Coordinates of C-alpha atoms in Angstrom, one line a residue:
M1 CA 121.0 75.2 -43.1
P2 CA 122.2 75.5 -39.7
K3 CA 119.8 75.6 -36.6
G4 CA 119.6 79.0 -34.9
F5 CA 122.6 80.7 -36.9
G6 CA 120.8 82.0 -40.0
D7 CA 123.5 82.0 -43.2
K8 CA 126.6 81.9 -40.9
L9 CA 129.1 79.2 -41.9
V10 CA 129.7 77.6 -38.8
I11 CA 132.5 75.0 -38.3
A12 CA 132.9 72.7 -34.9
I13 CA 136.2 71.8 -33.9
S14 CA 137.8 69.9 -31.5
S15 CA 139.9 70.8 -28.8
R16 CA 143.2 68.5 -29.5
A17 CA 142.8 69.9 -33.3
L18 CA 142.9 73.8 -32.4
F19 CA 146.0 73.4 -29.8
N20 CA 148.4 70.6 -29.3
L21 CA 147.5 68.6 -26.0
D22 CA 150.0 65.8 -27.3
E23 CA 151.8 66.3 -24.0
S24 CA 148.5 65.7 -21.7
H25 CA 147.2 63.0 -24.1
Q26 CA 150.1 61.2 -23.3
V27 CA 149.6 61.5 -19.6
Y28 CA 145.7 60.3 -19.8
I29 CA 147.2 57.2 -21.9
N30 CA 150.0 56.2 -19.6
Q31 CA 148.4 57.4 -15.9
G32 CA 144.6 57.3 -16.9
L33 CA 142.0 59.7 -16.1
E34 CA 142.7 60.9 -12.7
A35 CA 146.2 62.0 -13.5
Y36 CA 145.1 63.2 -17.0
A37 CA 142.5 65.6 -14.6
K38 CA 145.0 66.8 -12.0
Y39 CA 147.6 67.5 -15.0
Q40 CA 145.3 69.7 -17.0
I41 CA 144.1 71.7 -13.9
D42 CA 147.9 72.2 -12.3
H43 CA 149.1 73.6 -15.7
E44 CA 145.6 75.5 -16.2
D45 CA 147.2 78.9 -16.6
E46 CA 150.1 77.4 -18.8
V47 CA 148.6 78.6 -22.6
L48 CA 148.8 75.7 -25.1
E49 CA 150.6 75.8 -28.4
P50 CA 148.6 76.4 -31.4
G51 CA 147.6 73.1 -33.2
D52 CA 146.8 71.8 -36.8
A53 CA 144.0 73.4 -37.3
F54 CA 145.1 76.8 -35.5
P55 CA 146.0 78.9 -38.6
L56 CA 143.0 77.9 -40.4
V57 CA 140.7 78.4 -37.6
K58 CA 142.6 81.9 -37.2
K59 CA 142.2 82.5 -40.7
L60 CA 138.2 81.7 -40.9
L61 CA 137.5 84.3 -38.0
R62 CA 139.6 86.8 -39.5
L63 CA 137.1 86.9 -42.3
N64 CA 134.3 88.5 -40.1
E65 CA 136.7 91.5 -39.5
R66 CA 137.0 91.7 -43.1
L67 CA 133.0 91.8 -43.7
G68 CA 132.4 94.2 -40.8
G69 CA 128.8 94.1 -39.6
E70 CA 127.1 90.9 -38.4
P71 CA 129.6 87.9 -37.9
L72 CA 128.9 85.3 -41.0
V73 CA 131.5 82.8 -39.9
E74 CA 130.9 80.5 -36.2
V75 CA 133.7 78.7 -34.8
I76 CA 132.2 76.1 -32.4
L77 CA 134.8 74.2 -29.9
L78 CA 133.7 70.5 -28.9
S79 CA 136.0 68.9 -26.2
R80 CA 136.1 65.3 -24.7
N81 CA 137.7 67.5 -21.9
S82 CA 135.3 68.3 -19.0
A83 CA 134.6 71.9 -18.6
D84 CA 137.0 71.7 -15.6
T85 CA 140.0 70.2 -17.3
G86 CA 139.0 72.4 -20.2
L87 CA 139.6 75.6 -18.4
R88 CA 142.7 75.5 -20.1
V89 CA 141.7 75.4 -23.5
F90 CA 139.6 78.3 -22.8
N91 CA 142.2 80.1 -21.0
S92 CA 144.3 79.4 -24.4
V93 CA 141.3 80.5 -26.7
E94 CA 141.2 84.0 -24.5
H95 CA 144.9 84.1 -24.6
Y96 CA 145.5 84.1 -28.3
G97 CA 142.2 86.7 -28.9
L98 CA 140.0 84.2 -30.5
K99 CA 136.7 84.8 -30.8
I100 CA 135.1 81.6 -29.8
S101 CA 132.3 81.8 -27.1
R102 CA 130.2 78.2 -27.9
A103 CA 131.4 74.8 -26.8
A104 CA 130.8 71.4 -25.5
F105 CA 133.1 69.6 -23.1
C106 CA 131.7 66.1 -23.1
G107 CA 133.8 64.7 -20.1
G108 CA 135.3 61.7 -21.6
T109 CA 132.6 60.8 -24.4
S110 CA 132.5 61.7 -28.3
P111 CA 131.2 65.1 -28.8
Y112 CA 130.8 64.3 -32.8
R113 CA 126.9 64.9 -31.8
Y114 CA 126.7 68.0 -30.5
A115 CA 128.1 69.3 -34.0
S116 CA 125.1 68.0 -35.4
A117 CA 123.0 70.0 -32.8
F118 CA 124.9 73.1 -33.3
G119 CA 124.1 72.7 -36.9
C120 CA 127.4 72.8 -38.1
H121 CA 128.9 72.8 -42.0
L122 CA 131.9 70.8 -41.1
F123 CA 133.3 69.0 -38.0
L124 CA 137.2 68.7 -37.9
S125 CA 138.9 66.0 -35.5
T126 CA 141.9 64.5 -34.5
E127 CA 139.6 61.6 -33.3
P128 CA 138.9 59.5 -36.7
E129 CA 135.9 57.8 -34.5
D130 CA 134.7 60.8 -33.7
V131 CA 134.8 61.9 -37.8
R132 CA 133.2 58.7 -38.8
Q133 CA 130.2 59.1 -36.6
A134 CA 129.5 62.5 -37.8
L135 CA 129.8 61.4 -41.6
D136 CA 127.7 58.5 -40.9
H137 CA 124.8 61.0 -39.4
G138 CA 125.5 63.3 -43.0
M139 CA 127.9 65.8 -41.5
A140 CA 131.2 66.9 -43.5
A141 CA 133.9 65.8 -41.4
A142 CA 137.8 65.1 -41.5
T143 CA 140.2 63.5 -39.5
L144 CA 143.2 66.4 -39.5
I145 CA 146.8 64.7 -39.9
A146 CA 149.3 66.2 -38.9
S147 CA 151.5 68.4 -41.0
N148 CA 154.6 70.6 -40.6
N149 CA 153.6 73.0 -43.6
Q150 CA 151.8 76.2 -43.1
V151 CA 150.7 78.4 -45.7
E152 CA 152.5 81.9 -45.8
N153 CA 149.6 83.7 -47.5
E154 CA 147.6 86.1 -44.9
D155 CA 145.4 87.9 -47.4
E156 CA 143.5 84.9 -48.9
L157 CA 142.1 81.4 -47.3
R158 CA 142.1 78.7 -49.9
F159 CA 140.3 75.0 -49.6
A160 CA 140.9 72.5 -52.0
F161 CA 138.6 68.9 -52.2
D162 CA 139.3 66.1 -53.6
G163 CA 136.1 64.7 -55.7
D164 CA 134.5 61.4 -55.8
A165 CA 133.5 60.5 -51.9
V166 CA 134.3 64.2 -50.7
I167 CA 132.2 66.5 -52.4
F168 CA 130.5 64.2 -54.7
S169 CA 129.3 60.3 -54.1
D170 CA 131.4 57.4 -54.5
E171 CA 129.2 56.2 -57.2
A172 CA 131.9 56.8 -59.9
E173 CA 134.5 55.5 -57.5
Q174 CA 133.1 52.2 -56.6
V175 CA 132.6 51.1 -60.9
F176 CA 136.7 52.3 -60.7
K177 CA 137.2 49.9 -57.6
L178 CA 135.4 47.1 -58.7
Q179 CA 135.7 47.3 -62.5
G180 CA 138.9 49.2 -63.6
L181 CA 139.7 52.4 -65.3
S182 CA 138.6 51.4 -68.8
A183 CA 135.3 50.2 -67.6
F184 CA 135.0 53.7 -64.8
T185 CA 135.9 56.0 -68.2
E186 CA 133.1 54.7 -70.5
S187 CA 130.8 54.7 -67.5
E188 CA 131.6 58.4 -67.0
K189 CA 131.5 59.4 -70.7
A190 CA 128.0 57.6 -71.0
A191 CA 126.4 59.6 -67.6
A192 CA 128.4 62.7 -69.0
K193 CA 125.6 64.5 -68.7
Q194 CA 123.9 63.0 -65.8
P195 CA 124.7 64.8 -62.5
L196 CA 126.6 62.7 -59.6
S197 CA 125.1 62.5 -56.1
G198 CA 126.3 65.1 -53.4
G199 CA 129.0 63.7 -51.2
P200 CA 129.7 64.3 -47.6
F201 CA 131.0 67.9 -48.4
K202 CA 128.8 69.3 -50.7
Q203 CA 126.8 71.2 -48.1
F204 CA 129.6 72.5 -46.8
L205 CA 131.2 73.4 -50.7
A206 CA 127.7 75.3 -50.7
A207 CA 127.6 77.0 -47.7
L208 CA 131.4 78.6 -48.9
H209 CA 129.9 79.5 -52.1
N210 CA 127.3 81.2 -50.3
L211 CA 129.9 83.2 -48.1
Q212 CA 132.3 84.1 -51.3
A213 CA 128.8 86.0 -52.4
E214 CA 129.3 88.2 -49.4
F215 CA 132.4 89.7 -50.3
G216 CA 131.7 90.1 -54.2
E217 CA 134.8 90.5 -56.8
N218 CA 137.3 91.1 -53.6
C219 CA 136.8 87.6 -52.0
P220 CA 139.3 86.1 -49.8
I221 CA 138.3 82.8 -50.1
R222 CA 139.1 80.7 -52.8
T223 CA 137.9 76.9 -53.7
A224 CA 139.8 74.1 -55.9
L225 CA 139.1 71.0 -56.7
V226 CA 142.2 68.9 -57.2
T227 CA 140.7 65.2 -58.3
A228 CA 142.8 62.3 -60.0
R229 CA 140.3 62.3 -62.9
S230 CA 141.1 63.3 -66.4
A231 CA 139.6 64.2 -69.9
P232 CA 137.1 62.2 -70.9
A233 CA 135.6 61.9 -66.9
H234 CA 135.9 65.7 -66.5
E235 CA 132.9 66.2 -68.1
R236 CA 130.4 64.8 -65.8
V237 CA 131.9 66.8 -62.9
I238 CA 132.0 70.2 -64.9
R239 CA 128.2 69.1 -65.5
T240 CA 127.2 68.6 -62.0
L241 CA 128.6 71.9 -60.0
R242 CA 126.8 73.8 -62.7
A243 CA 123.6 71.8 -61.8
W244 CA 124.3 72.2 -58.3
N245 CA 124.9 76.2 -59.2
I246 CA 127.8 76.2 -57.6
R247 CA 131.3 77.9 -58.8
I248 CA 134.7 76.3 -58.0
D249 CA 137.9 79.1 -58.5
E250 CA 140.3 76.2 -59.5
S251 CA 139.7 72.6 -61.3
L252 CA 142.7 70.6 -61.4
F253 CA 142.1 67.2 -63.7
L254 CA 145.8 65.4 -62.7
G255 CA 144.8 61.9 -64.0
G256 CA 146.4 59.6 -61.4
L257 CA 149.2 62.3 -60.9
S258 CA 150.8 62.7 -57.2
K259 CA 148.2 65.6 -55.6
G260 CA 150.9 67.1 -53.6
S261 CA 153.0 69.5 -55.7
F262 CA 150.1 70.7 -57.2
L263 CA 148.3 71.8 -53.8
K264 CA 151.4 73.4 -52.5
A265 CA 151.7 75.5 -55.8
Y266 CA 147.4 76.5 -55.3
G267 CA 148.6 77.0 -51.6
A268 CA 146.1 75.4 -49.9
D269 CA 145.2 76.2 -46.7
V270 CA 143.5 72.6 -46.3
F271 CA 143.1 69.9 -48.5
F272 CA 140.4 67.3 -48.0
D273 CA 140.7 63.7 -49.6
D274 CA 138.9 60.0 -48.7
Q275 CA 142.3 58.3 -49.8
P276 CA 144.5 57.7 -47.6
M277 CA 147.5 57.4 -50.1
H278 CA 146.4 60.9 -51.5
C279 CA 146.6 62.0 -47.8
E280 CA 150.1 60.9 -47.2
S281 CA 150.9 63.0 -50.7
A282 CA 149.4 66.3 -49.5
R283 CA 150.3 66.4 -45.8
E284 CA 154.4 67.1 -47.1
H285 CA 152.8 70.1 -48.3
V286 CA 149.5 71.5 -46.7
A287 CA 147.6 70.8 -44.2
T288 CA 145.3 67.8 -44.8
G289 CA 142.1 66.0 -43.8
H290 CA 141.1 62.5 -44.3
V291 CA 137.7 62.0 -45.1
P292 CA 137.0 58.2 -44.0
H293 CA 134.2 58.0 -46.6
G294 CA 133.3 56.1 -49.4
I295 CA 134.1 52.4 -51.2
A296 CA 138.2 53.3 -50.3
N297 CA 137.7 53.2 -46.6
R298 CA 135.8 49.9 -46.4
P299 CA 136.7 47.0 -45.0
A300 CA 138.1 44.6 -47.8
S301 CA 136.1 41.6 -48.7
S302 CA 137.5 38.2 -47.4

């Protein structure tokens, strides 16, 4: 549970995920920090274009309007900018009417540690190293991958998750990677009634589940499990979620099929997966977050 925020769902977002800072970032890469700082100050009255996470953040904050009363969703802005160069970011937040009031400007250092200090359930960034550090410290985190596809449904907010190494630990995936499909299938059949351990996104999913309960029957939030598993390996997944007392609205057991077209059919606002090949398939259709966690993201042994 977030420290100081009660039962709120708390999301941390990097400034480069929220807004398109590609142009100024190239100034930093090509000319250095001093030129970057001058560029940002010279352009601080120019509104930034929305970034890959902008539609998701806009929908998240709109949930507060639909609930009425005390806001139950908090978005925290985290940035490698200094407060001085970050003024353009906050000017853009104000321009778009985003109700974001808390931020950490870190002056060129990684902001992931402040995601933990704020007690965030999820950290979204375009910096893979920041995301890895957040995951290493037990927080749900993902690297947002650029996608040109935006979901047009304004009435619902739809999250989609891979299972192993995202919602669940990678204990079963390790068997698959090291011993093959047959061993994985037999292992999962034998352990069907033994719940899987939680993965990095377990607590975020639980927080979403609690937020869904606040809306009752007319909930605008939907969740989906989109996994390469198939029968008979499905049973352990179902029993694990039941043991956690977490409800998933839709479950797709694809048996290794490419996930992209199914995510498009579901209408995901964002999809989280640990495997780069699945992320590449998904990004053609929906906004995608890579979760660099588990055996699929470890360096191959020599």
